[in-house]
């Protein structure tokens, strides 16, 4: 019996997969654990709130039109809510405060956003360490409207405070800036430097995010010009620049061509107003492509 029925089921299954292929949109799942984590920076050790013990927190990667589910478990001491910066569609639970010991799943429907966004804690004290990149790749079968990069890297400019930050402390001026959590050598405390390794002649897509709360930041890589290709999760008219200025919360996607002499170059980030503080990282070339 039922070979017709079987054929019908087979057809239905096939057309369902065909629908999935055509629509291309996926559901993407992440688990975030908010927890207290110890770090030693600026010559002293303190406990900060992180996602999964890392600073910055995990990077989210999805494609245009995907739906992203982020289940956030709060194992910290205070209630926290997460902001999905720059997502244009509505998100459930924007005002949800996740109490200690509880969890909440955000459902984020991506629409026409493309490029780079970020997520962070809403309150000022937690925002200093609870943040990460939200990378939105072209939909399946689509390409970048610029030459395909060898690889892409999120570079998040952040800040660091000596004082312990809790719900009852309003952060003031930062004591240092950071690139992907690294304070670099400017502060005399043997803090590690962010290192970006590139292959000679490679092309890299850098996703810059200014996570510093209240300051416009200036970013540059010595002897390298950067090609702006996107901003705030939209493609941008291509333009060249030796240094980038990022407003608080802004993201800029740039192409970096590793076409200088093989060597090491300083990466710098500083506040545009108080020239006093800066953080440095290192761009270093390798020649594994053999030349
Ligand atoms: C966070 O940690 C949990 C528990 O170890 C793990 O299941 C989850 O995959 C981690 N999330 C990310 C984004 O790494
Ligand atoms: C809390 O997490 C559990 C499993 O980790 C999940 O089944 C449940 O739906 C989550 N609750 C909320 C409100 O997201
Ligand atoms: C940024 O400004 C807001 C509002 O003025 C303030 O509440 C917050 O503490 C400031 N954050 C930092 C890190 O300076
Ligand atoms: C960065 O800060 C260090 C230490 O304060 C200082 O010596 C250096 O001149 C600064 N560099 C820039 C480019 O501002
Ligand atoms: C930095 O490291 C060097 C070599 O390991 C050490 O001599 C120096 O005392 C350290 N400085 C600080 C401030 O920790
Ligand atoms: C990008 O977003 C930042 C932060 O919301 C804003 O200050 C800036 O003006 C935006 N830039 C563009 C080009 O949309």
PDB file of N, CA and C in Angstrom, residues 191-274:
ATOM      1  N   UNK A 191      51.163  44.512  30.586  1.00  0.00           N
ATOM      2  CA  UNK A 191      49.905  44.008  30.025  1.00  0.00           C
ATOM      3  C   UNK A 191      50.176  43.510  28.604  1.00  0.00           C
ATOM      4  N   UNK A 192      49.469  42.467  28.204  1.00  0.00           N
ATOM      5  CA  UNK A 192      49.692  41.912  26.870  1.00  0.00           C
ATOM      6  C   UNK A 192      49.179  42.874  25.794  1.00  0.00           C
ATOM      7  N   UNK A 193      49.736  42.749  24.588  1.00  0.00           N
ATOM      8  CA  UNK A 193      49.310  43.569  23.456  1.00  0.00           C
ATOM      9  C   UNK A 193      48.479  42.727  22.503  1.00  0.00           C
ATOM     10  N   UNK A 194      47.474  43.346  21.930  1.00  0.00           N
ATOM     11  CA  UNK A 194      46.715  42.656  20.883  1.00  0.00           C
ATOM     12  C   UNK A 194      47.638  42.439  19.688  1.00  0.00           C
ATOM     13  N   UNK A 195      47.612  41.247  19.113  1.00  0.00           N
ATOM     14  CA  UNK A 195      48.448  40.961  17.951  1.00  0.00           C
ATOM     15  C   UNK A 195      47.582  40.471  16.804  1.00  0.00           C
ATOM     16  N   UNK A 196      47.796  41.075  15.664  1.00  0.00           N
ATOM     17  CA  UNK A 196      47.076  40.651  14.462  1.00  0.00           C
ATOM     18  C   UNK A 196      48.121  40.142  13.477  1.00  0.00           C
ATOM     19  N   UNK A 197      48.003  38.858  13.156  1.00  0.00           N
ATOM     20  CA  UNK A 197      48.970  38.252  12.250  1.00  0.00           C
ATOM     21  C   UNK A 197      48.420  38.260  10.828  1.00  0.00           C
ATOM     22  N   UNK A 198      49.215  38.742   9.891  1.00  0.00           N
ATOM     23  CA  UNK A 198      48.767  38.765   8.502  1.00  0.00           C
ATOM     24  C   UNK A 198      49.823  38.127   7.598  1.00  0.00           C
ATOM     25  N   UNK A 199      49.368  37.587   6.500  1.00  0.00           N
ATOM     26  CA  UNK A 199      50.287  37.056   5.486  1.00  0.00           C
ATOM     27  C   UNK A 199      50.611  38.160   4.503  1.00  0.00           C
ATOM     28  N   UNK A 200      51.875  38.267   4.146  1.00  0.00           N
ATOM     29  CA  UNK A 200      52.288  39.237   3.137  1.00  0.00           C
ATOM     30  C   UNK A 200      51.421  39.052   1.887  1.00  0.00           C
ATOM     31  N   UNK A 201      50.861  40.145   1.410  1.00  0.00           N
ATOM     32  CA  UNK A 201      49.990  40.182   0.216  1.00  0.00           C
ATOM     33  C   UNK A 201      48.548  39.740   0.491  1.00  0.00           C
ATOM     34  N   UNK A 202      48.240  39.432   1.755  1.00  0.00           N
ATOM     35  CA  UNK A 202      46.867  39.038   2.074  1.00  0.00           C
ATOM     36  C   UNK A 202      45.951  40.263   2.170  1.00  0.00           C
ATOM     37  N   UNK A 203      44.651  40.009   2.093  1.00  0.00           N
ATOM     38  CA  UNK A 203      43.654  41.078   2.215  1.00  0.00           C
ATOM     39  C   UNK A 203      42.746  40.724   3.393  1.00  0.00           C
ATOM     40  N   UNK A 204      42.579  41.659   4.345  1.00  0.00           N
ATOM     41  CA  UNK A 204      41.863  41.356   5.576  1.00  0.00           C
ATOM     42  C   UNK A 204      40.710  42.320   5.798  1.00  0.00           C
ATOM     43  N   UNK A 205      39.606  41.758   6.259  1.00  0.00           N
ATOM     44  CA  UNK A 205      38.450  42.582   6.609  1.00  0.00           C
ATOM     45  C   UNK A 205      38.485  42.778   8.126  1.00  0.00           C
ATOM     46  N   UNK A 206      38.690  44.031   8.556  1.00  0.00           N
ATOM     47  CA  UNK A 206      38.718  44.340   9.987  1.00  0.00           C
ATOM     48  C   UNK A 206      37.388  44.966  10.375  1.00  0.00           C
ATOM     49  N   UNK A 207      36.794  44.414  11.413  1.00  0.00           N
ATOM     50  CA  UNK A 207      35.489  44.897  11.881  1.00  0.00           C
ATOM     51  C   UNK A 207      35.726  45.678  13.162  1.00  0.00           C
ATOM     52  N   UNK A 208      35.796  47.004  13.041  1.00  0.00           N
ATOM     53  CA  UNK A 208      36.099  47.847  14.205  1.00  0.00           C
ATOM     54  C   UNK A 208      34.837  48.232  14.931  1.00  0.00           C
ATOM     55  N   UNK A 209      34.912  48.142  16.255  1.00  0.00           N
ATOM     56  CA  UNK A 209      33.764  48.477  17.098  1.00  0.00           C
ATOM     57  C   UNK A 209      34.248  49.395  18.215  1.00  0.00           C
ATOM     58  N   UNK A 210      33.606  50.528  18.403  1.00  0.00           N
ATOM     59  CA  UNK A 210      33.958  51.373  19.541  1.00  0.00           C
ATOM     60  C   UNK A 210      33.021  51.081  20.706  1.00  0.00           C
ATOM     61  N   UNK A 211      33.521  50.280  21.653  1.00  0.00           N
ATOM     62  CA  UNK A 211      32.728  49.915  22.834  1.00  0.00           C
ATOM     63  C   UNK A 211      33.024  50.835  24.013  1.00  0.00           C
ATOM     64  N   UNK A 212      33.826  51.872  23.802  1.00  0.00           N
ATOM     65  CA  UNK A 212      34.108  52.836  24.879  1.00  0.00           C
ATOM     66  C   UNK A 212      32.850  53.677  25.075  1.00  0.00           C
ATOM     67  N   UNK A 213      32.394  53.765  26.342  1.00  0.00           N
ATOM     68  CA  UNK A 213      31.065  54.320  26.592  1.00  0.00           C
ATOM     69  C   UNK A 213      30.861  55.737  26.079  1.00  0.00           C
ATOM     70  N   UNK A 214      31.757  56.627  26.437  1.00  0.00           N
ATOM     71  CA  UNK A 214      31.440  58.035  26.181  1.00  0.00           C
ATOM     72  C   UNK A 214      32.483  58.779  25.364  1.00  0.00           C
ATOM     73  N   UNK A 215      33.360  58.050  24.689  1.00  0.00           N
ATOM     74  CA  UNK A 215      34.409  58.766  23.978  1.00  0.00           C
ATOM     75  C   UNK A 215      34.548  58.343  22.522  1.00  0.00           C
ATOM     76  N   UNK A 216      34.802  59.347  21.702  1.00  0.00           N
ATOM     77  CA  UNK A 216      35.123  59.103  20.303  1.00  0.00           C
ATOM     78  C   UNK A 216      36.570  58.627  20.256  1.00  0.00           C
ATOM     79  N   UNK A 217      36.816  57.549  19.536  1.00  0.00           N
ATOM     80  CA  UNK A 217      38.153  56.955  19.496  1.00  0.00           C
ATOM     81  C   UNK A 217      38.770  57.096  18.104  1.00  0.00           C
ATOM     82  N   UNK A 218      40.091  57.204  18.092  1.00  0.00           N
ATOM     83  CA  UNK A 218      40.828  57.299  16.825  1.00  0.00           C
ATOM     84  C   UNK A 218      41.699  56.048  16.711  1.00  0.00           C
ATOM     85  N   UNK A 219      41.593  55.382  15.568  1.00  0.00           N
ATOM     86  CA  UNK A 219      42.289  54.108  15.348  1.00  0.00           C
ATOM     87  C   UNK A 219      43.178  54.212  14.129  1.00  0.00           C
ATOM     88  N   UNK A 220      44.378  53.670  14.209  1.00  0.00           N
ATOM     89  CA  UNK A 220      45.275  53.682  13.039  1.00  0.00           C
ATOM     90  C   UNK A 220      46.239  52.510  13.090  1.00  0.00           C
ATOM     91  N   UNK A 221      46.756  52.149  11.929  1.00  0.00           N
ATOM     92  CA  UNK A 221      47.823  51.149  11.838  1.00  0.00           C
ATOM     93  C   UNK A 221      48.982  51.823  11.106  1.00  0.00           C
ATOM     94  N   UNK A 222      50.145  51.880  11.741  1.00  0.00           N
ATOM     95  CA  UNK A 222      51.288  52.589  11.169  1.00  0.00           C
ATOM     96  C   UNK A 222      51.572  52.148   9.735  1.00  0.00           C
ATOM     97  N   UNK A 223      51.749  53.126   8.869  1.00  0.00           N
ATOM     98  CA  UNK A 223      52.129  52.907   7.463  1.00  0.00           C
ATOM     99  C   UNK A 223      51.125  52.102   6.638  1.00  0.00           C
ATOM    100  N   UNK A 224      49.908  51.991   7.131  1.00  0.00           N
ATOM    101  CA  UNK A 224      48.879  51.279   6.360  1.00  0.00           C
ATOM    102  C   UNK A 224      47.657  52.170   6.189  1.00  0.00           C
ATOM    103  N   UNK A 225      47.175  52.195   4.977  1.00  0.00           N
ATOM    104  CA  UNK A 225      45.931  52.902   4.709  1.00  0.00           C
ATOM    105  C   UNK A 225      44.793  51.882   4.793  1.00  0.00           C
ATOM    106  N   UNK A 226      43.638  52.340   5.232  1.00  0.00           N
ATOM    107  CA  UNK A 226      42.498  51.442   5.402  1.00  0.00           C
ATOM    108  C   UNK A 226      41.400  51.831   4.418  1.00  0.00           C
ATOM    109  N   UNK A 227      40.720  50.851   3.861  1.00  0.00           N
ATOM    110  CA  UNK A 227      39.635  51.121   2.916  1.00  0.00           C
ATOM    111  C   UNK A 227      38.304  50.851   3.606  1.00  0.00           C
ATOM    112  N   UNK A 228      37.541  51.906   3.836  1.00  0.00           N
ATOM    113  CA  UNK A 228      36.244  51.739   4.499  1.00  0.00           C
ATOM    114  C   UNK A 228      35.262  51.085   3.521  1.00  0.00           C
ATOM    115  N   UNK A 229      34.616  50.004   3.963  1.00  0.00           N
ATOM    116  CA  UNK A 229      33.632  49.326   3.109  1.00  0.00           C
ATOM    117  C   UNK A 229      32.261  49.192   3.776  1.00  0.00           C
ATOM    118  N   UNK A 230      32.182  49.498   5.066  1.00  0.00           N
ATOM    119  CA  UNK A 230      30.893  49.373   5.750  1.00  0.00           C
ATOM    120  C   UNK A 230      30.864  50.189   7.023  1.00  0.00           C
ATOM    121  N   UNK A 231      29.653  50.501   7.484  1.00  0.00           N
ATOM    122  CA  UNK A 231      29.479  51.235   8.741  1.00  0.00           C
ATOM    123  C   UNK A 231      28.154  50.856   9.354  1.00  0.00           C
ATOM    124  N   UNK A 232      28.121  50.652  10.665  1.00  0.00           N
ATOM    125  CA  UNK A 232      26.870  50.399  11.392  1.00  0.00           C
ATOM    126  C   UNK A 232      25.959  49.401  10.662  1.00  0.00           C
ATOM    127  N   UNK A 233      26.540  48.281  10.231  1.00  0.00           N
ATOM    128  CA  UNK A 233      25.757  47.206   9.603  1.00  0.00           C
ATOM    129  C   UNK A 233      25.107  47.577   8.283  1.00  0.00           C
ATOM    130  N   UNK A 234      25.789  48.432   7.506  1.00  0.00           N
ATOM    131  CA  UNK A 234      25.401  48.686   6.111  1.00  0.00           C
ATOM    132  C   UNK A 234      26.687  48.774   5.306  1.00  0.00           C
ATOM    133  N   UNK A 235      26.615  48.435   4.036  1.00  0.00           N
ATOM    134  CA  UNK A 235      27.778  48.659   3.183  1.00  0.00           C
ATOM    135  C   UNK A 235      27.938  50.162   2.984  1.00  0.00           C
ATOM    136  N   UNK A 236      29.184  50.588   2.769  1.00  0.00           N
ATOM    137  CA  UNK A 236      29.429  52.018   2.567  1.00  0.00           C
ATOM    138  C   UNK A 236      30.184  52.213   1.257  1.00  0.00           C
ATOM    139  N   UNK A 237      30.018  53.399   0.701  1.00  0.00           N
ATOM    140  CA  UNK A 237      30.801  53.812  -0.455  1.00  0.00           C
ATOM    141  C   UNK A 237      32.275  53.637  -0.080  1.00  0.00           C
ATOM    142  N   UNK A 238      33.058  52.994  -0.927  1.00  0.00           N
ATOM    143  CA  UNK A 238      34.464  52.755  -0.575  1.00  0.00           C
ATOM    144  C   UNK A 238      35.246  54.053  -0.450  1.00  0.00           C
ATOM    145  N   UNK A 239      35.994  54.215   0.632  1.00  0.00           N
ATOM    146  CA  UNK A 239      36.858  55.388   0.765  1.00  0.00           C
ATOM    147  C   UNK A 239      38.108  54.994   1.549  1.00  0.00           C
ATOM    148  N   UNK A 240      39.180  55.759   1.358  1.00  0.00           N
ATOM    149  CA  UNK A 240      40.465  55.411   1.968  1.00  0.00           C
ATOM    150  C   UNK A 240      40.755  56.341   3.132  1.00  0.00           C
ATOM    151  N   UNK A 241      41.444  55.818   4.131  1.00  0.00           N
ATOM    152  CA  UNK A 241      41.761  56.654   5.268  1.00  0.00           C
ATOM    153  C   UNK A 241      43.004  56.133   5.977  1.00  0.00           C
ATOM    154  N   UNK A 242      43.816  57.060   6.529  1.00  0.00           N
ATOM    155  CA  UNK A 242      44.977  56.632   7.311  1.00  0.00           C
ATOM    156  C   UNK A 242      44.615  56.415   8.765  1.00  0.00           C
ATOM    157  N   UNK A 243      43.537  57.088   9.219  1.00  0.00           N
ATOM    158  CA  UNK A 243      43.073  56.831  10.578  1.00  0.00           C
ATOM    159  C   UNK A 243      41.557  56.930  10.602  1.00  0.00           C
ATOM    160  N   UNK A 244      40.952  56.178  11.512  1.00  0.00           N
ATOM    161  CA  UNK A 244      39.500  56.114  11.583  1.00  0.00           C
ATOM    162  C   UNK A 244      39.028  56.768  12.869  1.00  0.00           C
ATOM    163  N   UNK A 245      37.923  57.504  12.785  1.00  0.00           N
ATOM    164  CA  UNK A 245      37.329  58.115  13.965  1.00  0.00           C
ATOM    165  C   UNK A 245      35.997  57.421  14.218  1.00  0.00           C
ATOM    166  N   UNK A 246      35.851  56.851  15.402  1.00  0.00           N
ATOM    167  CA  UNK A 246      34.627  56.100  15.710  1.00  0.00           C
ATOM    168  C   UNK A 246      33.895  56.720  16.899  1.00  0.00           C
ATOM    169  N   UNK A 247      32.643  57.102  16.674  1.00  0.00           N
ATOM    170  CA  UNK A 247      31.786  57.612  17.750  1.00  0.00           C
ATOM    171  C   UNK A 247      31.462  56.446  18.697  1.00  0.00           C
ATOM    172  N   UNK A 248      31.075  56.754  19.942  1.00  0.00           N
ATOM    173  CA  UNK A 248      30.692  55.652  20.849  1.00  0.00           C
ATOM    174  C   UNK A 248      29.607  54.785  20.211  1.00  0.00           C
ATOM    175  N   UNK A 249      29.812  53.486  20.205  1.00  0.00           N
ATOM    176  CA  UNK A 249      28.823  52.573  19.654  1.00  0.00           C
ATOM    177  C   UNK A 249      28.925  52.336  18.165  1.00  0.00           C
ATOM    178  N   UNK A 250      29.763  53.102  17.489  1.00  0.00           N
ATOM    179  CA  UNK A 250      29.851  52.984  16.027  1.00  0.00           C
ATOM    180  C   UNK A 250      30.675  51.765  15.617  1.00  0.00           C
ATOM    181  N   UNK A 251      30.338  51.186  14.474  1.00  0.00           N
ATOM    182  CA  UNK A 251      31.172  50.136  13.887  1.00  0.00           C
ATOM    183  C   UNK A 251      31.604  50.577  12.496  1.00  0.00           C
ATOM    184  N   UNK A 252      32.827  50.234  12.118  1.00  0.00           N
ATOM    185  CA  UNK A 252      33.337  50.531  10.777  1.00  0.00           C
ATOM    186  C   UNK A 252      34.055  49.288  10.267  1.00  0.00           C
ATOM    187  N   UNK A 253      33.688  48.839   9.070  1.00  0.00           N
ATOM    188  CA  UNK A 253      34.376  47.708   8.439  1.00  0.00           C
ATOM    189  C   UNK A 253      35.382  48.256   7.442  1.00  0.00           C
ATOM    190  N   UNK A 254      36.620  47.781   7.540  1.00  0.00           N
ATOM    191  CA  UNK A 254      37.659  48.252   6.623  1.00  0.00           C
ATOM    192  C   UNK A 254      38.426  47.080   6.031  1.00  0.00           C
ATOM    193  N   UNK A 255      38.960  47.303   4.835  1.00  0.00           N
ATOM    194  CA  UNK A 255      39.865  46.322   4.243  1.00  0.00           C
ATOM    195  C   UNK A 255      41.290  46.780   4.506  1.00  0.00           C
ATOM    196  N   UNK A 256      42.128  45.829   4.913  1.00  0.00           N
ATOM    197  CA  UNK A 256      43.548  46.093   5.142  1.00  0.00           C
ATOM    198  C   UNK A 256      44.329  45.223   4.173  1.00  0.00           C
ATOM    199  N   UNK A 257      45.154  45.869   3.363  1.00  0.00           N
ATOM    200  CA  UNK A 257      45.970  45.117   2.436  1.00  0.00           C
ATOM    201  C   UNK A 257      47.372  44.996   3.028  1.00  0.00           C
ATOM    202  N   UNK A 258      47.839  43.777   3.223  1.00  0.00           N
ATOM    203  CA  UNK A 258      49.156  43.557   3.853  1.00  0.00           C
ATOM    204  C   UNK A 258      50.231  43.660   2.775  1.00  0.00           C
ATOM    205  N   UNK A 259      50.459  44.896   2.317  1.00  0.00           N
ATOM    206  CA  UNK A 259      51.333  45.070   1.159  1.00  0.00           C
ATOM    207  C   UNK A 259      52.559  45.927   1.468  1.00  0.00           C
ATOM    208  N   UNK A 260      52.830  46.138   2.761  1.00  0.00           N
ATOM    209  CA  UNK A 260      54.055  46.858   3.126  1.00  0.00           C
ATOM    210  C   UNK A 260      55.200  45.854   3.267  1.00  0.00           C
ATOM    211  N   UNK A 261      56.394  46.380   3.612  1.00  0.00           N
ATOM    212  CA  UNK A 261      57.519  45.469   3.828  1.00  0.00           C
ATOM    213  C   UNK A 261      57.185  44.525   4.975  1.00  0.00           C
ATOM    214  N   UNK A 262      57.617  43.277   4.845  1.00  0.00           N
ATOM    215  CA  UNK A 262      57.390  42.303   5.906  1.00  0.00           C
ATOM    216  C   UNK A 262      58.027  42.836   7.191  1.00  0.00           C
ATOM    217  N   UNK A 263      57.263  42.877   8.274  1.00  0.00           N
ATOM    218  CA  UNK A 263      57.786  43.429   9.524  1.00  0.00           C
ATOM    219  C   UNK A 263      56.678  43.558  10.539  1.00  0.00           C
ATOM    220  N   UNK A 264      56.879  44.458  11.519  1.00  0.00           N
ATOM    221  CA  UNK A 264      55.875  44.684  12.557  1.00  0.00           C
ATOM    222  C   UNK A 264      55.500  46.160  12.588  1.00  0.00           C
ATOM    223  N   UNK A 265      54.239  46.419  12.796  1.00  0.00           N
ATOM    224  CA  UNK A 265      53.731  47.798  12.768  1.00  0.00           C
ATOM    225  C   UNK A 265      52.817  48.012  13.976  1.00  0.00           C
ATOM    226  N   UNK A 266      52.888  49.206  14.534  1.00  0.00           N
ATOM    227  CA  UNK A 266      52.023  49.509  15.676  1.00  0.00           C
ATOM    228  C   UNK A 266      50.575  49.726  15.231  1.00  0.00           C
ATOM    229  N   UNK A 267      49.682  49.179  16.013  1.00  0.00           N
ATOM    230  CA  UNK A 267      48.257  49.481  15.905  1.00  0.00           C
ATOM    231  C   UNK A 267      47.979  50.402  17.097  1.00  0.00           C
ATOM    232  N   UNK A 268      47.344  51.555  16.905  1.00  0.00           N
ATOM    233  CA  UNK A 268      47.079  52.431  18.054  1.00  0.00           C
ATOM    234  C   UNK A 268      45.612  52.828  18.126  1.00  0.00           C
ATOM    235  N   UNK A 269      45.148  53.006  19.338  1.00  0.00           N
ATOM    236  CA  UNK A 269      43.802  53.536  19.560  1.00  0.00           C
ATOM    237  C   UNK A 269      43.896  54.526  20.715  1.00  0.00           C
ATOM    238  N   UNK A 270      43.315  55.706  20.512  1.00  0.00           N
ATOM    239  CA  UNK A 270      43.328  56.714  21.582  1.00  0.00           C
ATOM    240  C   UNK A 270      42.022  57.475  21.543  1.00  0.00           C
ATOM    241  N   UNK A 271      41.742  58.153  22.655  1.00  0.00           N
ATOM    242  CA  UNK A 271      40.545  58.984  22.711  1.00  0.00           C
ATOM    243  C   UNK A 271      40.800  60.246  21.895  1.00  0.00           C
ATOM    244  N   UNK A 272      39.804  60.725  21.181  1.00  0.00           N
ATOM    245  CA  UNK A 272      40.015  61.912  20.343  1.00  0.00           C
ATOM    246  C   UNK A 272      40.118  63.173  21.199  1.00  0.00           C
ATOM    247  N   UNK A 273      39.556  63.141  22.400  1.00  0.00           N
ATOM    248  CA  UNK A 273      39.596  64.346  23.248  1.00  0.00           C
ATOM    249  C   UNK A 273      40.812  64.344  24.172  1.00  0.00           C
ATOM    250  N   UNK A 274      40.880  63.363  25.084  1.00  0.00           N
ATOM    251  CA  UNK A 274      42.012  63.344  26.004  1.00  0.00           C
ATOM    252  C   UNK A 274      43.130  62.582  25.342  1.00  0.00           C
TER     253      UNK A 274
END
